[in-house]
Amino acid sequence: MLRTAMIILFGVFIRYNEESDAHWIEHRKAKNISSDIENDFYFRYPSFQDVHVMIFVGFGFLMTFLKRYSFGAVGFNFLIAAFGLQWALLMQGWFHSLDYTDGKIKIGIENLINADFCVAGCLIAYGAVLGKVSPVQLLVLTLFGITLFAVEEYIILNLIHARDAGGSMVIHTFGGYYGLAISWMLYRPNLDQSSRLQGSVYHSDVFAMIGTLFLWMFWPSFNSAITDHGDGQHRAAINTYLALASTVLTTMAVSSLFQKHGKLDMVHIQNSTLAGGVAVGTAAEFMLMPYGSLIVGFCCGIVSTLGYIYLTPFMEKHLKIQDTCGIHNLHAMPGVIGGIVGAITAAAATESVYGPEGLINTFDFVGDFKDMVPTQQGGHQAAGICVAICFGVGGGIIVGCILRLPIWGDPADDNCFDDEHFCSLKQERQYQVTTQSFIPQEW
Amino acid sequence: MLRTAMIILFGVFIRYNEESDAHWIEHRKAKNISSDIENDFYFRYPSFQDVHVMIFVGFGFLMTFLKRYSFGAVGFNFLIAAFGLQWALLMQGWFHSLDYTDGKIKIGIENLINADFCVAGCLIAYGAVLGKVSPVQLLVLTLFGITLFAVEEYIILNLIHARDAGGSMVIHTFGGYYGLAISWMLYRPNLDQSSRLQGSVYHSDVFAMIGTLFLWMFWPSFNSAITDHGDGQHRAAINTYLALASTVLTTMAVSSLFQKHGKLDMVHIQNSTLAGGVAVGTAAEFMLMPYGSLIVGFCCGIVSTLGYIYLTPFMEKHLKIQDTCGIHNLHAMPGVIGGIVGAITAAAATESVYGPEGLINTFDFVGDFKDMVPTQQGGHQAAGICVAICFGVGGGIIVGCILRLPIWGDPADDNCFDDEHFCSLKQERQYQVTTQSFIPQEW
Amino acid sequence: MLRTAMIILFGVFIRYNEESDAHWIEHRKAKNISSDIENDFYFRYPSFQDVHVMIFVGFGFLMTFLKRYSFGAVGFNFLIAAFGLQWALLMQGWFHSLDYTDGKIKIGIENLINADFCVAGCLIAYGAVLGKVSPVQLLVLTLFGITLFAVEEYIILNLIHARDAGGSMVIHTFGGYYGLAISWMLYRPNLDQSSRLQGSVYHSDVFAMIGTLFLWMFWPSFNSAITDHGDGQHRAAINTYLALASTVLTTMAVSSLFQKHGKLDMVHIQNSTLAGGVAVGTAAEFMLMPYGSLIVGFCCGIVSTLGYIYLTPFMEKHLKIQDTCGIHNLHAMPGVIGGIVGAITAAAATESVYGPEGLINTFDFVGDFKDMVPTQQGGHQAAGICVAICFGVGGGIIVGCILRLPIWGDPADDNCFDDEHFCSLKQERQYQVTTQSFIPQEW
């Protein structure tokens, strides 16, 4: 039983760190910390809760737009995330917070945030295969996804020493290409058989707006959740706030330009408006400057919206990649842009802008890396992008092969995008009774 | 007029405490507190807002699953909560924060949180009688519920000196049995007359998922809102986060095992996934250890889901207890489990695990209780469970009798679960006009 | 291109302030601030996120009640807000945070909150013309609205030196009358042509409840977001919490009194329950006392509900003011009441209640105003109300004239309240296909 294994692993490895352990009081006195308020909990908890909302309500409801798959979207999102964050605590713990003195993983609020981030990578991948895979396949996708994520994150952040506070590379680029590669391996030529279910209805689109808005509003917390205390978190929040605001305007402008009669397309409003948050992820903690954030948001809004109009149909027709939620436009491309922006901003950093100490703190030029200079850092950032793409594509192809094994009970083509295949909708039958009797009250 | 009485009582009794009073600056200097950030507001306000969301959106939308009672659920939830928290501020104030020097109740952020907790007890009870009582009956249920709650809380926390940060005993056990006893007293043999309205429709189930998710995400704040500053809040959040994640997996596993074709039942996903948060409430602030939290969540997921499958129908058929939302599986049983877990964890506490000071702080072994040892504490915790159950059942039977008086205008059996009985749905008529003309646009 | 102009203006004027700049570490040492936690970010960020939710989800979903205009409400709300906050950062920056040494605007978290407040003023105005204007008209309405807001705010807060933490005058009174004046200028005699779309349906009303509840729950953050550190924020949250709770009960009582069979009207529950938060805005940071907050909430609940029952129909019939969302009852009137309450509370302030230092801090009697006494302050508060009303009405009439120019592509009378005019609802067509084939699954 999976649960039992998880419990044993937690029992063997996972303990509280000194800020969440009852010995905190002694620790405080030893470190002479003047007040309980300096416990890391109070620096990060509000951001953690916002990230938590993004993972479960944001991602969950963003995918409810399908008229008959709202439960599948929210429910399986719930399942993946709940399973993934436990596995992520273990995998990331082994790589990042293993205490070599006693071989235990010491967890605190920051580990919970990182676990949520790790899960986000897999939820992005879920967006590409939404409605076309079985719950078991999702668990397999998540199990391998989390593992790959932890390794890739370790390489990018610790070995290459790239900075990636908002995870443009680590989370979005990796998650995006991981999902697209899987979707490519699981190509269904006859998917149009269930196309009658692939659209949305009025209310399912309004539900999707709940997801969009919670992701949009809380993105500043996402990008500032694990940045440096003080100015780091402050600056990351401001940059993200501005980039997102800028994206909304650009998206609506482009969307109405390319629709006949200048109407707005809800798909663009639901998705492309978020691209700015992805693209500012890496550079959010740097001195990107407010106008820099606006420029990033501006470009991403254009790229992402045009992606929905031209690229997604092209990929489906010619590259045999069926991307249900269009994650390539919302996560993969903006993620790569974010990585590039981060590399440029890092390479352009100067002591006059950051101040001597600010430069060291922001880029963490300490320990083995204390002789690094911003230009070098820029190169390392660029290397990070490549690693993320390779892990995404490579890992996705391998996992895709595994998922093609006929043992996972994936749905037939004409059962795709249909809740009834996995959720027993008791009320449906009862409902049909009632429709005859008094349809108006139905609403 | 009720309102006037409330205003007079507030005028006579309620004042700001020294942290919310304009004299705070002098107070700060007197106590030489180094910074405004050490005001209790900054320790608790983010958790307070999360709890507030759970009370109004979480509980409110969790009960919207009935196809024709979404307004009743959200609206009356809103009414009960808004009334209850004012009454709770007074009742809890008299028992807990009365300043004997001037006979005033001094309130701060912690009182607001406790008032929300107190209201939660009554909202749980509302879940059992949802759709079967009139607004007036609800106000009576709340008035007595809050009063009983304050007394019971005073006995358990102050006299017995049990610890119950997340309220497994004080809130969930009491609220659960209080509601069930009332529902038993108000048994309606002919309820099947309105059974046509007792089901859910697709969108009403998605609305209910909003409630589920906000309760699930913010539960760590619920359990950590009033625990000790520093490690107490930090640890409570981590334990709750893990217990909830564990429950989700177990619930989905059990649910699919017991459904034909391994489908998932939305009722279980909407409710049982939350049981872990209830069951970890008491022990959340103790050194439960991460694996301990997983075990608690694991057990609760099984118990709660099986409760929905077997116990609820049994209770309705043989015990004449009609439990609309299944609060017995979501609150009552997990609450008792939580109390037991708390008792065991407390009894097993050792100085080596908590550290000398940690032990004293965590269990508050000061003043009259400074000679207590963990084993004793375990006994006191157990006593707390009994008190909660007695108050719940006993109080529920008494209040149930009162509610059976024919003066409250309760709905006839065939008006149950129907908004129209209490809300004037203007649009309904207008709607019927429109249906003929253009039904498709209706959606 | 509007975006480019915005980027250039940001490039020229906007920089990080010393708390969000990488030089923070040097700044900290210079000011010998003991810990990063004293960065303003940690005082205000949780409140900021709550305000952000109110602006985008709260205001957005509150307006989704129209059966066919849910997208328009949420989507255009999104567009206005995202555009408005960028423009607000510039306008407010020039008036409030311009650093004269280098002519730059230094922004931090407080500026983001103020930008959100500024946007709120325009969203209130949007409520009056909801469904009757084109996106371009909305942008014009916002552009001028923000500009007027910044001037009016500067006059009231800086020149007149009135206090208005929650913006009863600055935000709600101004926004309300600004919107009503515009709606008056844009009067449509034949609006009944689209009256078939002016109602709500069951689910669109439940969506509106999401907006109501998020506004209601987070209002304490709204009123405490920019008040003084420490007791100021603490007290503002408590007062708002109590006023809102009180309003809910009064609203439901009045609503059921004036409906036949004592039923509740959803329109009142969706709107009037919020009036208390508006009315306590100015006085929230003063020593209003808990019972004072209850009284304010009590009065506002009555005024606002009666407004919906009698005033709105009267205004539409005789004054030719079509107020789609009834902002006159929710914002304009309660805002004026709030201003008056603030003036009285300020005039009644005594050193015995506030303490010598408390009085100075609360009313900011420093610099040019250090000789002011509470009675004077009361007069200044009253002057503030008049300024807000004049700017609202005057500005609204001027902007209304501009909007009447036939160049903005406003919808014909029978296209009002209809999404299809502005959003391309792809699914609609596809949807119609499906309805025939299998209506039950439609839900």
XYZ file of N, CA, C and O in Angstrom, chain C residues 142-191:
200
model
N -12.261 55.395 -16.814
C -11.215 55.092 -15.829
C -10.100 56.123 -15.882
O -9.653 56.625 -14.846
N -9.671 56.455 -17.107
C -8.569 57.414 -17.267
C -8.881 58.712 -16.532
O -8.105 59.179 -15.691
N -10.073 59.274 -16.778
C -10.436 60.525 -16.106
C -10.732 60.284 -14.632
O -10.397 61.111 -13.779
N -11.354 59.154 -14.329
C -11.700 58.866 -12.948
C -10.471 58.833 -12.054
O -10.434 59.460 -10.990
N -9.424 58.134 -12.507
C -8.184 58.036 -11.721
C -7.599 59.433 -11.520
O -7.172 59.792 -10.412
N -7.578 60.205 -12.592
C -6.979 61.534 -12.506
C -7.726 62.392 -11.490
O -7.129 62.987 -10.586
N -9.070 62.439 -11.621
C -9.870 63.194 -10.660
C -9.631 62.686 -9.248
O -9.462 63.464 -8.312
N -9.568 61.356 -9.108
C -9.384 60.760 -7.788
C -8.099 61.271 -7.136
O -8.099 61.699 -5.991
N -7.018 61.262 -7.921
C -5.720 61.644 -7.346
C -5.752 63.096 -6.868
O -5.261 63.420 -5.789
N -6.364 63.972 -7.678
C -6.450 65.387 -7.280
C -7.295 65.514 -6.014
O -6.874 66.113 -5.023
N -8.491 64.907 -6.062
C -9.417 64.997 -4.927
C -8.756 64.447 -3.664
O -8.801 65.050 -2.592
N -8.061 63.310 -3.787
C -7.391 62.697 -2.627
C -6.342 63.653 -2.071
O -6.236 63.864 -0.863
N -5.583 64.278 -2.987
C -4.538 65.198 -2.543
C -5.145 66.361 -1.761
O -4.667 66.724 -0.680
N -6.244 66.915 -2.291
C -6.890 68.040 -1.604
C -7.388 67.608 -0.226
O -7.099 68.238 0.787
N -8.105 66.482 -0.183
C -8.730 66.072 1.087
C -7.684 65.674 2.120
O -7.714 66.146 3.255
N -6.725 64.834 1.739
C -5.798 64.300 2.743
C -4.658 65.269 3.047
O -4.288 65.454 4.197
N -4.107 65.913 1.999
C -2.913 66.733 2.246
C -3.250 68.188 2.537
O -2.754 68.758 3.499
N -4.090 68.817 1.705
C -4.376 70.242 1.912
C -5.319 70.425 3.088
O -5.023 71.134 4.041
N -6.479 69.731 3.039
C -7.452 69.871 4.129
C -6.999 69.115 5.364
O -7.444 69.371 6.475
N -6.095 68.150 5.192
C -5.640 67.322 6.316
C -6.804 66.620 7.015
O -6.922 66.613 8.237
N -7.700 66.025 6.216
C -8.702 65.126 6.780
C -8.095 63.725 6.815
O -7.211 63.415 6.023
N -8.554 62.907 7.764
C -8.106 61.511 7.833
C -9.166 60.645 7.159
O -10.367 60.860 7.374
N -8.756 59.669 6.337
C -9.750 58.815 5.686
C -9.134 57.456 5.347
O -8.944 57.116 4.188
N -8.860 56.684 6.406
C -8.128 55.419 6.229
C -8.854 54.469 5.281
O -8.262 53.924 4.361
N -10.158 54.285 5.505
C -10.916 53.338 4.699
C -11.564 53.956 3.485
O -12.281 53.288 2.748
N -11.355 55.261 3.286
C -11.826 55.913 2.073
C -13.325 56.097 1.959
O -13.857 56.131 0.843
N -14.040 56.235 3.070
C -15.481 56.491 2.966
C -15.745 57.681 2.061
O -16.622 57.638 1.196
N -14.976 58.758 2.263
C -15.167 59.964 1.442
C -14.412 59.822 0.130
O -14.988 59.886 -0.957
N -13.101 59.602 0.250
C -12.217 59.651 -0.912
C -12.608 58.620 -1.968
O -12.629 58.918 -3.154
N -12.925 57.395 -1.516
C -13.205 56.324 -2.472
C -14.700 56.201 -2.745
O -15.159 56.334 -3.876
N -15.487 55.969 -1.683
C -16.874 55.564 -1.897
C -17.779 56.723 -2.272
O -18.580 56.615 -3.203
N -17.681 57.841 -1.553
C -18.530 58.987 -1.895
C -18.185 59.484 -3.291
O -19.065 59.652 -4.143
N -16.891 59.699 -3.535
C -16.481 60.167 -4.858
C -16.906 59.183 -5.939
O -17.615 59.540 -6.880
N -16.502 57.920 -5.781
C -16.808 56.922 -6.812
C -18.293 56.801 -7.063
O -18.743 56.703 -8.205
N -19.077 56.820 -5.984
C -20.511 56.665 -6.127
C -21.125 57.783 -6.943
O -21.813 57.542 -7.940
N -20.859 59.029 -6.551
C -21.486 60.151 -7.265
C -20.901 60.333 -8.654
O -21.609 60.742 -9.586
N -19.634 59.980 -8.822
C -19.029 60.020 -10.164
C -19.795 59.092 -11.106
O -20.232 59.496 -12.195
N -20.053 57.876 -10.653
C -20.779 56.919 -11.483
C -22.216 57.335 -11.735
O -22.731 57.230 -12.850
N -22.878 57.856 -10.706
C -24.287 58.239 -10.859
C -24.423 59.402 -11.835
O -25.320 59.424 -12.679
N -23.506 60.362 -11.743
C -23.573 61.512 -12.655
C -23.361 61.046 -14.100
O -24.070 61.471 -15.012
N -22.428 60.135 -14.302
C -22.198 59.619 -15.663
C -23.443 58.898 -16.157
O -23.918 59.119 -17.276
N -24.015 58.051 -15.281
C -25.203 57.301 -15.674
C -26.346 58.249 -16.025
O -27.139 57.977 -16.933
N -26.419 59.366 -15.319
C -27.464 60.355 -15.578
C -27.261 60.963 -16.958
O -28.189 61.111 -17.757
N -25.995 61.290 -17.294
C -25.697 61.858 -18.614
C -25.981 60.863 -19.730
O -26.334 61.228 -20.834
N -25.784 59.583 -19.443
C -25.951 58.555 -20.490
C -27.329 57.911 -20.424
O -27.517 56.770 -20.840
N -28.323 58.629 -19.897
C -29.662 58.049 -19.714
C -30.191 57.431 -21.008
O -30.094 58.026 -22.086
N -30.712 56.203 -20.903
C -31.281 55.514 -22.068
C -32.781 55.322 -21.847
O -33.194 54.416 -21.120
N -33.624 56.143 -22.472
C -35.072 56.016 -22.220
C -35.630 54.661 -22.622
O -36.577 54.179 -22.018
N -35.041 54.001 -23.621
C -35.651 52.764 -24.136
C -34.954 51.512 -23.634
O -34.895 50.508 -24.322
N -34.372 51.599 -22.424
C -33.571 50.480 -21.966
C -34.412 49.222 -21.785
O -33.919 48.106 -21.872
